[in-house]
PDB file of C-alpha atoms in Angstrom:
ATOM      1  CA  UNK A   1       0.278   0.008   0.647  1.00  0.00           C
ATOM      2  CA  UNK A   2       1.573   3.326  -0.484  1.00  0.00           C
ATOM      3  CA  UNK A   3       1.878   5.820   1.984  1.00  0.00           C
ATOM      4  CA  UNK A   4       0.831   8.789  -0.404  1.00  0.00           C
ATOM      5  CA  UNK A   5      -2.850   6.683  -0.379  1.00  0.00           C
ATOM      6  CA  UNK A   6      -3.362   5.466   2.224  1.00  0.00           C
ATOM      7  CA  UNK A   7      -3.109  10.089   3.417  1.00  0.00           C
ATOM      8  CA  UNK A   8      -5.527  10.296   0.832  1.00  0.00           C
ATOM      9  CA  UNK A   9      -7.838   7.162   2.165  1.00  0.00           C
ATOM     10  CA  UNK A  10      -7.411   8.466   6.225  1.00  0.00           C
ATOM     11  CA  UNK A  11      -9.064  11.619   5.361  1.00  0.00           C
ATOM     12  CA  UNK A  12     -11.968  10.531   4.958  1.00  0.00           C
ATOM     13  CA  UNK A  13     -12.280   7.961   6.965  1.00  0.00           C
ATOM     14  CA  UNK A  14     -15.726   6.878   8.915  1.00  0.00           C
ATOM     15  CA  UNK A  15     -17.083   5.853  12.136  1.00  0.00           C
ATOM     16  CA  UNK A  16     -17.037   7.441  15.327  1.00  0.00           C
ATOM     17  CA  UNK A  17     -15.302   6.075  17.706  1.00  0.00           C
ATOM     18  CA  UNK A  18     -13.435   7.912  21.093  1.00  0.00           C
ATOM     19  CA  UNK A  19     -10.473   7.851  22.343  1.00  0.00           C
ATOM     20  CA  UNK A  20      -9.724   9.486  25.273  1.00  0.00           C
ATOM     21  CA  UNK A  21     -11.677  12.606  26.364  1.00  0.00           C
ATOM     22  CA  UNK A  22     -13.494  14.624  23.752  1.00  0.00           C
ATOM     23  CA  UNK A  23     -10.958  13.868  20.903  1.00  0.00           C
ATOM     24  CA  UNK A  24     -12.168  10.716  18.948  1.00  0.00           C
ATOM     25  CA  UNK A  25     -10.406   9.469  16.337  1.00  0.00           C
ATOM     26  CA  UNK A  26     -12.051   7.427  13.647  1.00  0.00           C
ATOM     27  CA  UNK A  27     -11.964   3.950  12.393  1.00  0.00           C
ATOM     28  CA  UNK A  28     -12.339   2.011   8.765  1.00  0.00           C
ATOM     29  CA  UNK A  29     -11.947  -1.009   7.184  1.00  0.00           C
ATOM     30  CA  UNK A  30     -10.027  -0.165   3.803  1.00  0.00           C
ATOM     31  CA  UNK A  31      -7.827  -3.436   1.590  1.00  0.00           C
ATOM     32  CA  UNK A  32      -9.564  -5.983   3.999  1.00  0.00           C
ATOM     33  CA  UNK A  33      -7.616  -4.199   7.438  1.00  0.00           C
ATOM     34  CA  UNK A  34      -9.044  -1.819  10.050  1.00  0.00           C
ATOM     35  CA  UNK A  35      -7.856   0.894  11.235  1.00  0.00           C
ATOM     36  CA  UNK A  36      -7.765   4.182  12.630  1.00  0.00           C
ATOM     37  CA  UNK A  37      -6.654   8.191  11.804  1.00  0.00           C
ATOM     38  CA  UNK A  38      -6.346  10.329  15.127  1.00  0.00           C
ATOM     39  CA  UNK A  39      -4.968  12.900  13.069  1.00  0.00           C
ATOM     40  CA  UNK A  40      -4.010  16.484  14.696  1.00  0.00           C
ATOM     41  CA  UNK A  41      -5.869  15.246  17.143  1.00  0.00           C
ATOM     42  CA  UNK A  42      -3.458  17.244  20.242  1.00  0.00           C
ATOM     43  CA  UNK A  43      -2.212  13.172  21.074  1.00  0.00           C
ATOM     44  CA  UNK A  44       0.818  13.664  23.829  1.00  0.00           C
ATOM     45  CA  UNK A  45       1.026  10.212  24.184  1.00  0.00           C
ATOM     46  CA  UNK A  46      -0.705   6.834  21.232  1.00  0.00           C
ATOM     47  CA  UNK A  47      -3.966   6.106  23.207  1.00  0.00           C
ATOM     48  CA  UNK A  48      -4.455   3.102  24.695  1.00  0.00           C
ATOM     49  CA  UNK A  49      -8.198   2.655  23.630  1.00  0.00           C
ATOM     50  CA  UNK A  50      -7.845   2.006  20.694  1.00  0.00           C
ATOM     51  CA  UNK A  51      -9.047  -1.411  18.978  1.00  0.00           C
ATOM     52  CA  UNK A  52      -6.675  -3.772  19.197  1.00  0.00           C
ATOM     53  CA  UNK A  53      -6.635  -5.055  16.071  1.00  0.00           C
ATOM     54  CA  UNK A  54      -6.063  -2.567  13.787  1.00  0.00           C
ATOM     55  CA  UNK A  55      -3.950  -3.109  11.459  1.00  0.00           C
ATOM     56  CA  UNK A  56      -2.840   0.446  10.041  1.00  0.00           C
ATOM     57  CA  UNK A  57      -2.737   3.268  12.363  1.00  0.00           C
ATOM     58  CA  UNK A  58      -2.414   7.146  11.247  1.00  0.00           C
ATOM     59  CA  UNK A  59      -1.423   9.940  14.140  1.00  0.00           C
ATOM     60  CA  UNK A  60       0.387  12.328  12.205  1.00  0.00           C
ATOM     61  CA  UNK A  61       0.310  16.144  13.260  1.00  0.00           C
ATOM     62  CA  UNK A  62      -0.324  14.652  16.497  1.00  0.00           C
ATOM     63  CA  UNK A  63       2.632  16.042  19.810  1.00  0.00           C
ATOM     64  CA  UNK A  64       3.803  12.956  20.452  1.00  0.00           C
ATOM     65  CA  UNK A  65       8.161  13.715  22.657  1.00  0.00           C
ATOM     66  CA  UNK A  66       8.532  10.287  22.483  1.00  0.00           C
ATOM     67  CA  UNK A  67       7.773   6.837  22.156  1.00  0.00           C
ATOM     68  CA  UNK A  68       8.541   4.893  25.538  1.00  0.00           C
ATOM     69  CA  UNK A  69       8.733   0.110  25.077  1.00  0.00           C
ATOM     70  CA  UNK A  70       4.797  -0.181  25.532  1.00  0.00           C
ATOM     71  CA  UNK A  71       3.601   3.175  23.382  1.00  0.00           C
ATOM     72  CA  UNK A  72       2.289   0.378  21.142  1.00  0.00           C
ATOM     73  CA  UNK A  73       2.251  -2.584  22.506  1.00  0.00           C
ATOM     74  CA  UNK A  74      -1.270  -3.297  22.212  1.00  0.00           C
ATOM     75  CA  UNK A  75      -1.667  -2.916  18.621  1.00  0.00           C
ATOM     76  CA  UNK A  76       0.646  -6.437  17.447  1.00  0.00           C
ATOM     77  CA  UNK A  77      -1.054  -5.776  14.292  1.00  0.00           C
ATOM     78  CA  UNK A  78      -0.015  -3.482  13.158  1.00  0.00           C
ATOM     79  CA  UNK A  79       0.689  -2.961   9.570  1.00  0.00           C
ATOM     80  CA  UNK A  80       0.879  -0.023   8.507  1.00  0.00           C
ATOM     81  CA  UNK A  81       1.739   3.734  11.427  1.00  0.00           C
ATOM     82  CA  UNK A  82       2.106   6.822  10.194  1.00  0.00           C
ATOM     83  CA  UNK A  83       3.909   9.153  13.155  1.00  0.00           C
ATOM     84  CA  UNK A  84       5.254  12.128  10.284  1.00  0.00           C
ATOM     85  CA  UNK A  85       4.917  15.245  12.337  1.00  0.00           C
ATOM     86  CA  UNK A  86       5.506  15.322  15.561  1.00  0.00           C
ATOM     87  CA  UNK A  87       7.944  16.536  17.980  1.00  0.00           C
ATOM     88  CA  UNK A  88       9.512  12.028  18.387  1.00  0.00           C
ATOM     89  CA  UNK A  89      13.104  12.571  20.008  1.00  0.00           C
ATOM     90  CA  UNK A  90      13.377   9.660  21.275  1.00  0.00           C
ATOM     91  CA  UNK A  91      12.284   5.409  21.089  1.00  0.00           C
ATOM     92  CA  UNK A  92      13.366   3.747  23.220  1.00  0.00           C
ATOM     93  CA  UNK A  93      14.924  -0.218  22.775  1.00  0.00           C
ATOM     94  CA  UNK A  94      11.543  -1.882  22.758  1.00  0.00           C
ATOM     95  CA  UNK A  95       8.909   0.662  21.549  1.00  0.00           C
ATOM     96  CA  UNK A  96       8.663  -1.583  18.049  1.00  0.00           C
ATOM     97  CA  UNK A  97       8.904  -5.151  19.564  1.00  0.00           C
ATOM     98  CA  UNK A  98       5.708  -6.185  19.558  1.00  0.00           C
ATOM     99  CA  UNK A  99       5.148  -5.181  16.254  1.00  0.00           C
ATOM    100  CA  UNK A 100       6.580  -8.166  14.266  1.00  0.00           C
ATOM    101  CA  UNK A 101       4.400  -7.697  10.893  1.00  0.00           C
ATOM    102  CA  UNK A 102       4.816  -3.794  10.432  1.00  0.00           C
ATOM    103  CA  UNK A 103       5.657  -3.372   6.812  1.00  0.00           C
ATOM    104  CA  UNK A 104       5.751   0.699   6.794  1.00  0.00           C
ATOM    105  CA  UNK A 105       6.751   3.057   9.509  1.00  0.00           C
ATOM    106  CA  UNK A 106       7.007   6.979   8.772  1.00  0.00           C
ATOM    107  CA  UNK A 107       9.202   8.982  10.880  1.00  0.00           C
ATOM    108  CA  UNK A 108       9.042  11.738   8.797  1.00  0.00           C
ATOM    109  CA  UNK A 109       9.724  15.452   9.765  1.00  0.00           C
ATOM    110  CA  UNK A 110      10.155  14.887  13.496  1.00  0.00           C
ATOM    111  CA  UNK A 111      13.054  16.413  15.871  1.00  0.00           C
ATOM    112  CA  UNK A 112      14.679  12.127  16.256  1.00  0.00           C
ATOM    113  CA  UNK A 113      18.941  11.847  16.820  1.00  0.00           C
ATOM    114  CA  UNK A 114      18.852   8.194  16.293  1.00  0.00           C
ATOM    115  CA  UNK A 115      16.428   5.308  15.987  1.00  0.00           C
ATOM    116  CA  UNK A 116      15.990   1.732  18.087  1.00  0.00           C
ATOM    117  CA  UNK A 117      18.492  -0.574  16.269  1.00  0.00           C
ATOM    118  CA  UNK A 118      15.592  -3.534  17.192  1.00  0.00           C
ATOM    119  CA  UNK A 119      13.271  -2.713  14.367  1.00  0.00           C
ATOM    120  CA  UNK A 120      11.198  -5.531  12.943  1.00  0.00           C
ATOM    121  CA  UNK A 121      12.435  -7.682  10.054  1.00  0.00           C
ATOM    122  CA  UNK A 122       9.511  -7.377   7.900  1.00  0.00           C
ATOM    123  CA  UNK A 123       9.927  -3.704   8.309  1.00  0.00           C
ATOM    124  CA  UNK A 124      10.127  -2.901   4.089  1.00  0.00           C
ATOM    125  CA  UNK A 125       9.744   1.156   4.192  1.00  0.00           C
ATOM    126  CA  UNK A 126      11.029   4.322   5.918  1.00  0.00           C
ATOM    127  CA  UNK A 127       9.983   7.578   6.167  1.00  0.00           C
ATOM    128  CA  UNK A 128      12.438   9.841   8.007  1.00  0.00           C
ATOM    129  CA  UNK A 129      12.543  12.986   6.023  1.00  0.00           C
ATOM    130  CA  UNK A 130      13.301  16.085   7.694  1.00  0.00           C
ATOM    131  CA  UNK A 131      14.520  15.111  11.155  1.00  0.00           C
ATOM    132  CA  UNK A 132      16.980  17.358  11.087  1.00  0.00           C
ATOM    133  CA  UNK A 133      19.301  15.946  13.786  1.00  0.00           C
ATOM    134  CA  UNK A 134      19.360  12.928  12.627  1.00  0.00           C
ATOM    135  CA  UNK A 135      23.114  10.868  13.083  1.00  0.00           C
ATOM    136  CA  UNK A 136      22.844   7.025  14.795  1.00  0.00           C
ATOM    137  CA  UNK A 137      21.279   4.888  11.999  1.00  0.00           C
ATOM    138  CA  UNK A 138      21.787   2.057  12.033  1.00  0.00           C
ATOM    139  CA  UNK A 139      18.801  -0.216   9.781  1.00  0.00           C
ATOM    140  CA  UNK A 140      20.493  -3.937   9.181  1.00  0.00           C
ATOM    141  CA  UNK A 141      18.221  -5.814  11.695  1.00  0.00           C
ATOM    142  CA  UNK A 142      15.585  -4.767   9.069  1.00  0.00           C
ATOM    143  CA  UNK A 143      16.696  -7.290   6.533  1.00  0.00           C
ATOM    144  CA  UNK A 144      14.011  -6.817   4.920  1.00  0.00           C
ATOM    145  CA  UNK A 145      13.965  -2.889   3.329  1.00  0.00           C
ATOM    146  CA  UNK A 146      13.437  -1.698   0.252  1.00  0.00           C
ATOM    147  CA  UNK A 147      12.911   2.187   0.694  1.00  0.00           C
ATOM    148  CA  UNK A 148      14.398   3.979   2.864  1.00  0.00           C
ATOM    149  CA  UNK A 149      13.902   7.955   2.930  1.00  0.00           C
ATOM    150  CA  UNK A 150      16.276  10.674   4.034  1.00  0.00           C
ATOM    151  CA  UNK A 151      15.815  12.988   2.903  1.00  0.00           C
ATOM    152  CA  UNK A 152      16.291  17.080   4.048  1.00  0.00           C
ATOM    153  CA  UNK A 153      18.755  15.754   7.296  1.00  0.00           C
ATOM    154  CA  UNK A 154      21.032  18.432   7.468  1.00  0.00           C
ATOM    155  CA  UNK A 155      23.347  14.933   6.060  1.00  0.00           C
ATOM    156  CA  UNK A 156      26.852  15.741   4.740  1.00  0.00           C
ATOM    157  CA  UNK A 157      27.784  12.234   4.481  1.00  0.00           C
ATOM    158  CA  UNK A 158      25.510   8.992   4.009  1.00  0.00           C
ATOM    159  CA  UNK A 159      24.726   7.545   7.798  1.00  0.00           C
ATOM    160  CA  UNK A 160      26.269   3.773   8.351  1.00  0.00           C
ATOM    161  CA  UNK A 161      23.344   2.309   8.462  1.00  0.00           C
ATOM    162  CA  UNK A 162      24.859  -1.797   8.100  1.00  0.00           C
ATOM    163  CA  UNK A 163      24.396  -3.820   5.124  1.00  0.00           C
ATOM    164  CA  UNK A 164      20.767  -3.830   3.793  1.00  0.00           C
ATOM    165  CA  UNK A 165      20.665  -6.821   1.033  1.00  0.00           C
ATOM    166  CA  UNK A 166      17.463  -6.170  -0.308  1.00  0.00           C
ATOM    167  CA  UNK A 167      16.697  -2.113  -0.492  1.00  0.00           C
ATOM    168  CA  UNK A 168      16.663  -0.913  -4.125  1.00  0.00           C
ATOM    169  CA  UNK A 169      15.637   3.241  -3.509  1.00  0.00           C
ATOM    170  CA  UNK A 170      17.241   5.317  -1.048  1.00  0.00           C
ATOM    171  CA  UNK A 171      16.945   8.418  -1.517  1.00  0.00           C
ATOM    172  CA  UNK A 172      19.480  11.536   0.122  1.00  0.00           C
ATOM    173  CA  UNK A 173      18.792  14.344  -2.317  1.00  0.00           C
ATOM    174  CA  UNK A 174      17.981  18.423  -0.545  1.00  0.00           C
ATOM    175  CA  UNK A 175      21.194  17.243   2.346  1.00  0.00           C
ATOM    176  CA  UNK A 176      24.157  19.629   2.268  1.00  0.00           C
ATOM    177  CA  UNK A 177      26.557  15.810   1.277  1.00  0.00           C
ATOM    178  CA  UNK A 178      30.251  15.892   0.244  1.00  0.00           C
ATOM    179  CA  UNK A 179      30.408  13.386  -0.739  1.00  0.00           C
ATOM    180  CA  UNK A 180      28.750   9.335  -1.436  1.00  0.00           C
ATOM    181  CA  UNK A 181      31.362   6.807  -2.304  1.00  0.00           C
ATOM    182  CA  UNK A 182      31.382   3.028  -3.402  1.00  0.00           C
ATOM    183  CA  UNK A 183      32.217   1.730   0.307  1.00  0.00           C
ATOM    184  CA  UNK A 184      29.094   3.507   0.881  1.00  0.00           C
ATOM    185  CA  UNK A 185      26.931   1.926  -1.563  1.00  0.00           C
ATOM    186  CA  UNK A 186      28.576  -1.877  -1.269  1.00  0.00           C
ATOM    187  CA  UNK A 187      27.022  -2.526   1.604  1.00  0.00           C
ATOM    188  CA  UNK A 188      23.192  -1.839  -0.444  1.00  0.00           C
ATOM    189  CA  UNK A 189      24.028  -4.442  -2.525  1.00  0.00           C
ATOM    190  CA  UNK A 190      20.996  -4.884  -4.770  1.00  0.00           C
ATOM    191  CA  UNK A 191      20.270  -1.227  -4.781  1.00  0.00           C
ATOM    192  CA  UNK A 192      19.171  -0.241  -7.991  1.00  0.00           C
ATOM    193  CA  UNK A 193      18.036   3.973  -7.771  1.00  0.00           C
ATOM    194  CA  UNK A 194      19.346   6.539  -5.713  1.00  0.00           C
ATOM    195  CA  UNK A 195      18.507  10.254  -5.318  1.00  0.00           C
ATOM    196  CA  UNK A 196      21.039  12.579  -4.980  1.00  0.00           C
ATOM    197  CA  UNK A 197      21.543  16.357  -4.807  1.00  0.00           C
ATOM    198  CA  UNK A 198      22.306  17.712  -7.909  1.00  0.00           C
ATOM    199  CA  UNK A 199      24.520  19.648  -6.381  1.00  0.00           C
ATOM    200  CA  UNK A 200      26.977  16.795  -4.929  1.00  0.00           C
ATOM    201  CA  UNK A 201      30.072  16.912  -7.259  1.00  0.00           C
ATOM    202  CA  UNK A 202      29.525  20.096  -9.160  1.00  0.00           C
ATOM    203  CA  UNK A 203      32.801  21.323  -8.806  1.00  0.00           C
ATOM    204  CA  UNK A 204      35.601  21.611 -11.000  1.00  0.00           C
ATOM    205  CA  UNK A 205      38.555  20.027  -9.504  1.00  0.00           C
ATOM    206  CA  UNK A 206      40.722  16.801  -9.741  1.00  0.00           C
ATOM    207  CA  UNK A 207      39.101  15.306  -6.174  1.00  0.00           C
ATOM    208  CA  UNK A 208      36.057  15.829  -6.677  1.00  0.00           C
ATOM    209  CA  UNK A 209      36.390  15.342 -10.261  1.00  0.00           C
ATOM    210  CA  UNK A 210      38.082  11.841  -8.701  1.00  0.00           C
ATOM    211  CA  UNK A 211      35.655  11.462  -7.145  1.00  0.00           C
ATOM    212  CA  UNK A 212      32.603  12.123  -9.961  1.00  0.00           C
ATOM    213  CA  UNK A 213      34.662   8.915 -11.661  1.00  0.00           C
ATOM    214  CA  UNK A 214      34.758   6.550  -8.124  1.00  0.00           C
ATOM    215  CA  UNK A 215      30.555   6.723  -7.976  1.00  0.00           C
ATOM    216  CA  UNK A 216      29.666   6.396 -11.731  1.00  0.00           C
ATOM    217  CA  UNK A 217      32.089   3.223 -11.881  1.00  0.00           C
ATOM    218  CA  UNK A 218      30.554   2.223  -9.536  1.00  0.00           C
ATOM    219  CA  UNK A 219      26.553   2.787 -10.726  1.00  0.00           C
ATOM    220  CA  UNK A 220      26.880   2.482 -14.117  1.00  0.00           C
ATOM    221  CA  UNK A 221      28.864  -1.961 -13.075  1.00  0.00           C
ATOM    222  CA  UNK A 222      25.609  -1.901 -11.265  1.00  0.00           C
ATOM    223  CA  UNK A 223      23.026  -0.471 -13.164  1.00  0.00           C
ATOM    224  CA  UNK A 224      21.483   2.301 -10.457  1.00  0.00           C
ATOM    225  CA  UNK A 225      19.812   5.095 -10.962  1.00  0.00           C
ATOM    226  CA  UNK A 226      20.418   8.012 -10.225  1.00  0.00           C
ATOM    227  CA  UNK A 227      17.311  10.308 -11.379  1.00  0.00           C
ATOM    228  CA  UNK A 228      18.079  14.569 -11.528  1.00  0.00           C
ATOM    229  CA  UNK A 229      21.881  14.110 -10.662  1.00  0.00           C
ATOM    230  CA  UNK A 230      25.004  14.377 -13.195  1.00  0.00           C
ATOM    231  CA  UNK A 231      28.444  14.835 -12.444  1.00  0.00           C
ATOM    232  CA  UNK A 232      31.461  15.164 -15.325  1.00  0.00           C
ATOM    233  CA  UNK A 233      33.573  12.019 -15.494  1.00  0.00           C
ATOM    234  CA  UNK A 234      37.077  11.256 -16.084  1.00  0.00           C
ATOM    235  CA  UNK A 235      38.324  10.552 -19.760  1.00  0.00           C
ATOM    236  CA  UNK A 236      41.823   8.828 -18.195  1.00  0.00           C
ATOM    237  CA  UNK A 237      41.223   8.867 -14.295  1.00  0.00           C
ATOM    238  CA  UNK A 238      45.205   7.472 -14.050  1.00  0.00           C
ATOM    239  CA  UNK A 239      47.526  10.455 -15.643  1.00  0.00           C
ATOM    240  CA  UNK A 240      44.674  12.606 -12.782  1.00  0.00           C
ATOM    241  CA  UNK A 241      46.057  11.001 -10.088  1.00  0.00           C
ATOM    242  CA  UNK A 242      42.567   9.177  -8.781  1.00  0.00           C
ATOM    243  CA  UNK A 243      42.531   6.243  -6.664  1.00  0.00           C
ATOM    244  CA  UNK A 244      40.684   3.391  -8.798  1.00  0.00           C
ATOM    245  CA  UNK A 245      41.197   0.571  -6.482  1.00  0.00           C
ATOM    246  CA  UNK A 246      37.327  -1.025  -5.895  1.00  0.00           C
ATOM    247  CA  UNK A 247      38.481  -4.271  -3.469  1.00  0.00           C
ATOM    248  CA  UNK A 248      37.585  -2.923  -0.224  1.00  0.00           C
ATOM    249  CA  UNK A 249      33.639  -2.083  -1.801  1.00  0.00           C
ATOM    250  CA  UNK A 250      33.783  -5.290  -4.003  1.00  0.00           C
ATOM    251  CA  UNK A 251      34.160  -7.453  -0.967  1.00  0.00           C
ATOM    252  CA  UNK A 252      32.058  -5.808   0.883  1.00  0.00           C
ATOM    253  CA  UNK A 253      29.755  -6.240  -1.872  1.00  0.00           C
ATOM    254  CA  UNK A 254      29.505  -9.908  -2.640  1.00  0.00           C
ATOM    255  CA  UNK A 255      29.129 -10.319   1.797  1.00  0.00           C
ATOM    256  CA  UNK A 256      25.912  -8.549   1.110  1.00  0.00           C
ATOM    257  CA  UNK A 257      25.235 -10.533  -1.679  1.00  0.00           C
ATOM    258  CA  UNK A 258      25.226 -13.625   0.555  1.00  0.00           C
ATOM    259  CA  UNK A 259      23.956 -12.449   3.686  1.00  0.00           C
ATOM    260  CA  UNK A 260      20.971 -13.744   5.804  1.00  0.00           C
ATOM    261  CA  UNK A 261      18.961 -12.310   8.520  1.00  0.00           C
ATOM    262  CA  UNK A 262      19.689 -12.856  12.543  1.00  0.00           C
ATOM    263  CA  UNK A 263      17.587 -15.177  13.521  1.00  0.00           C
ATOM    264  CA  UNK A 264      14.388 -12.512  15.021  1.00  0.00           C
ATOM    265  CA  UNK A 265      12.659 -14.367  18.082  1.00  0.00           C
ATOM    266  CA  UNK A 266       9.595 -15.004  16.593  1.00  0.00           C
ATOM    267  CA  UNK A 267      11.268 -17.563  14.664  1.00  0.00           C
ATOM    268  CA  UNK A 268      13.885 -18.950  17.185  1.00  0.00           C
ATOM    269  CA  UNK A 269       9.856 -20.239  19.093  1.00  0.00           C
ATOM    270  CA  UNK A 270       8.583 -21.467  16.101  1.00  0.00           C
ATOM    271  CA  UNK A 271      11.658 -23.090  15.126  1.00  0.00           C
ATOM    272  CA  UNK A 272      11.507 -24.689  19.067  1.00  0.00           C
ATOM    273  CA  UNK A 273       8.306 -25.295  18.961  1.00  0.00           C
ATOM    274  CA  UNK A 274       8.754 -27.098  15.441  1.00  0.00           C
ATOM    275  CA  UNK A 275      11.717 -29.523  16.727  1.00  0.00           C
ATOM    276  CA  UNK A 276       9.439 -29.925  20.499  1.00  0.00           C
ATOM    277  CA  UNK A 277       6.822 -31.231  17.834  1.00  0.00           C
ATOM    278  CA  UNK A 278       9.000 -33.743  15.311  1.00  0.00           C
ATOM    279  CA  UNK A 279      10.698 -35.242  18.730  1.00  0.00           C
ATOM    280  CA  UNK A 280       7.009 -36.165  19.916  1.00  0.00           C
ATOM    281  CA  UNK A 281       5.853 -37.176  17.250  1.00  0.00           C
ATOM    282  CA  UNK A 282       9.199 -38.835  16.625  1.00  0.00           C
ATOM    283  CA  UNK A 283       8.775 -41.035  20.469  1.00  0.00           C
ATOM    284  CA  UNK A 284       5.863 -41.682  20.020  1.00  0.00           C
ATOM    285  CA  UNK A 285       6.095 -43.746  16.629  1.00  0.00           C
ATOM    286  CA  UNK A 286       8.667 -45.168  18.658  1.00  0.00           C
ATOM    287  CA  UNK A 287       6.273 -45.756  21.396  1.00  0.00           C
ATOM    288  CA  UNK A 288       4.148 -47.213  19.615  1.00  0.00           C
ATOM    289  CA  UNK A 289       5.965 -49.405  17.493  1.00  0.00           C
ATOM    290  CA  UNK A 290       8.199 -50.893  20.808  1.00  0.00           C
ATOM    291  CA  UNK A 291       4.515 -51.725  22.546  1.00  0.00           C
ATOM    292  CA  UNK A 292       3.227 -53.730  18.687  1.00  0.00           C
ATOM    293  CA  UNK A 293       6.371 -55.446  18.812  1.00  0.00           C
ATOM    294  CA  UNK A 294       5.932 -56.432  22.474  1.00  0.00           C
ATOM    295  CA  UNK A 295       2.636 -57.899  21.926  1.00  0.00           C
ATOM    296  CA  UNK A 296       3.440 -59.588  18.429  1.00  0.00           C
ATOM    297  CA  UNK A 297       6.372 -60.785  21.291  1.00  0.00           C
ATOM    298  CA  UNK A 298       4.035 -62.143  23.390  1.00  0.00           C
ATOM    299  CA  UNK A 299       0.895 -63.463  20.517  1.00  0.00           C
ATOM    300  CA  UNK A 300       4.359 -65.365  19.294  1.00  0.00           C
ATOM    301  CA  UNK A 301       5.272 -66.803  22.816  1.00  0.00           C
ATOM    302  CA  UNK A 302       0.886 -67.836  23.307  1.00  0.00           C
ATOM    303  CA  UNK A 303       1.277 -69.736  20.064  1.00  0.00           C
ATOM    304  CA  UNK A 304       4.479 -70.908  20.478  1.00  0.00           C
ATOM    305  CA  UNK A 305       3.213 -73.106  23.820  1.00  0.00           C
ATOM    306  CA  UNK A 306       0.276 -73.786  22.547  1.00  0.00           C
ATOM    307  CA  UNK A 307       1.619 -75.968  19.525  1.00  0.00           C
ATOM    308  CA  UNK A 308       4.249 -77.750  21.948  1.00  0.00           C
ATOM    309  CA  UNK A 309       0.383 -78.659  23.951  1.00  0.00           C
ATOM    310  CA  UNK A 310      -0.331 -79.765  20.868  1.00  0.00           C
ATOM    311  CA  UNK A 311       2.576 -81.363  20.618  1.00  0.00           C
ATOM    312  CA  UNK A 312       2.676 -83.151  23.722  1.00  0.00           C
ATOM    313  CA  UNK A 313      -0.829 -84.445  23.914  1.00  0.00           C
ATOM    314  CA  UNK A 314      -0.391 -85.913  20.585  1.00  0.00           C
ATOM    315  CA  UNK A 315       3.005 -87.636  20.958  1.00  0.00           C
ATOM    316  CA  UNK A 316       1.405 -89.024  24.507  1.00  0.00           C
TER     317      UNK A 316
END
């Protein structure tokens, strides 16, 4: 479900229900999902009295400043969570740990400095645009992330977001980036589209031209599109003294291609349960076979004893 589509949907939600005092959220069902719209109701925290089965929640333009590890624990079915246009500065570790089905998270236009590292594994889209203080951003736990927007975050360089083998679209436009290197992109081995500031590498000095050459070499060889971006490549990078060695970046790139996700608590629990079930089945089968063998042995012995008695009778 596209975020822009949901913005239109939540504006038309019907069926009023009291959520907290005189502030009322609306409920509706879209695309077979039930959701709640609490847009611009001056909430300072996520209400606890919403339907526990909602799958999308729109909390845009409220006054939320902190997400604790209990803020969302009531709503474990959430798949789409929109928290843009708040004042969120802090998100505690574990704030999203109960949301093991979360696919889309919008935290645009807040005051975030960092994110917790334990993001849900199913997360596919993450919107963080316009967080001017955002610096620390480790996202490797979100192994399935395929879209990341960190535009307008006053970034001087691309943060060390970690290895994201499934990321396809990265938006770092409208940032005062000083450089983008192959080392920044190597952990994003399936990147298809990279949105950069058009002014990046606009100068014509040798160092800038070399950086441009390395970036274009990397993105061209891996078919990464650079919309609305252009810089002048060097015809003879060796003559300009450019470092063309990308061996370390290629090593990281290859590691990314074979990376696998870390096991989550849910998956570990399922594996344990499956193992226990298999063990129980094996024990039952062995017990049944042992009982059957014992029963057959008893029956064979009885037949043998009977035959022996008959033989003795005939002899006498």
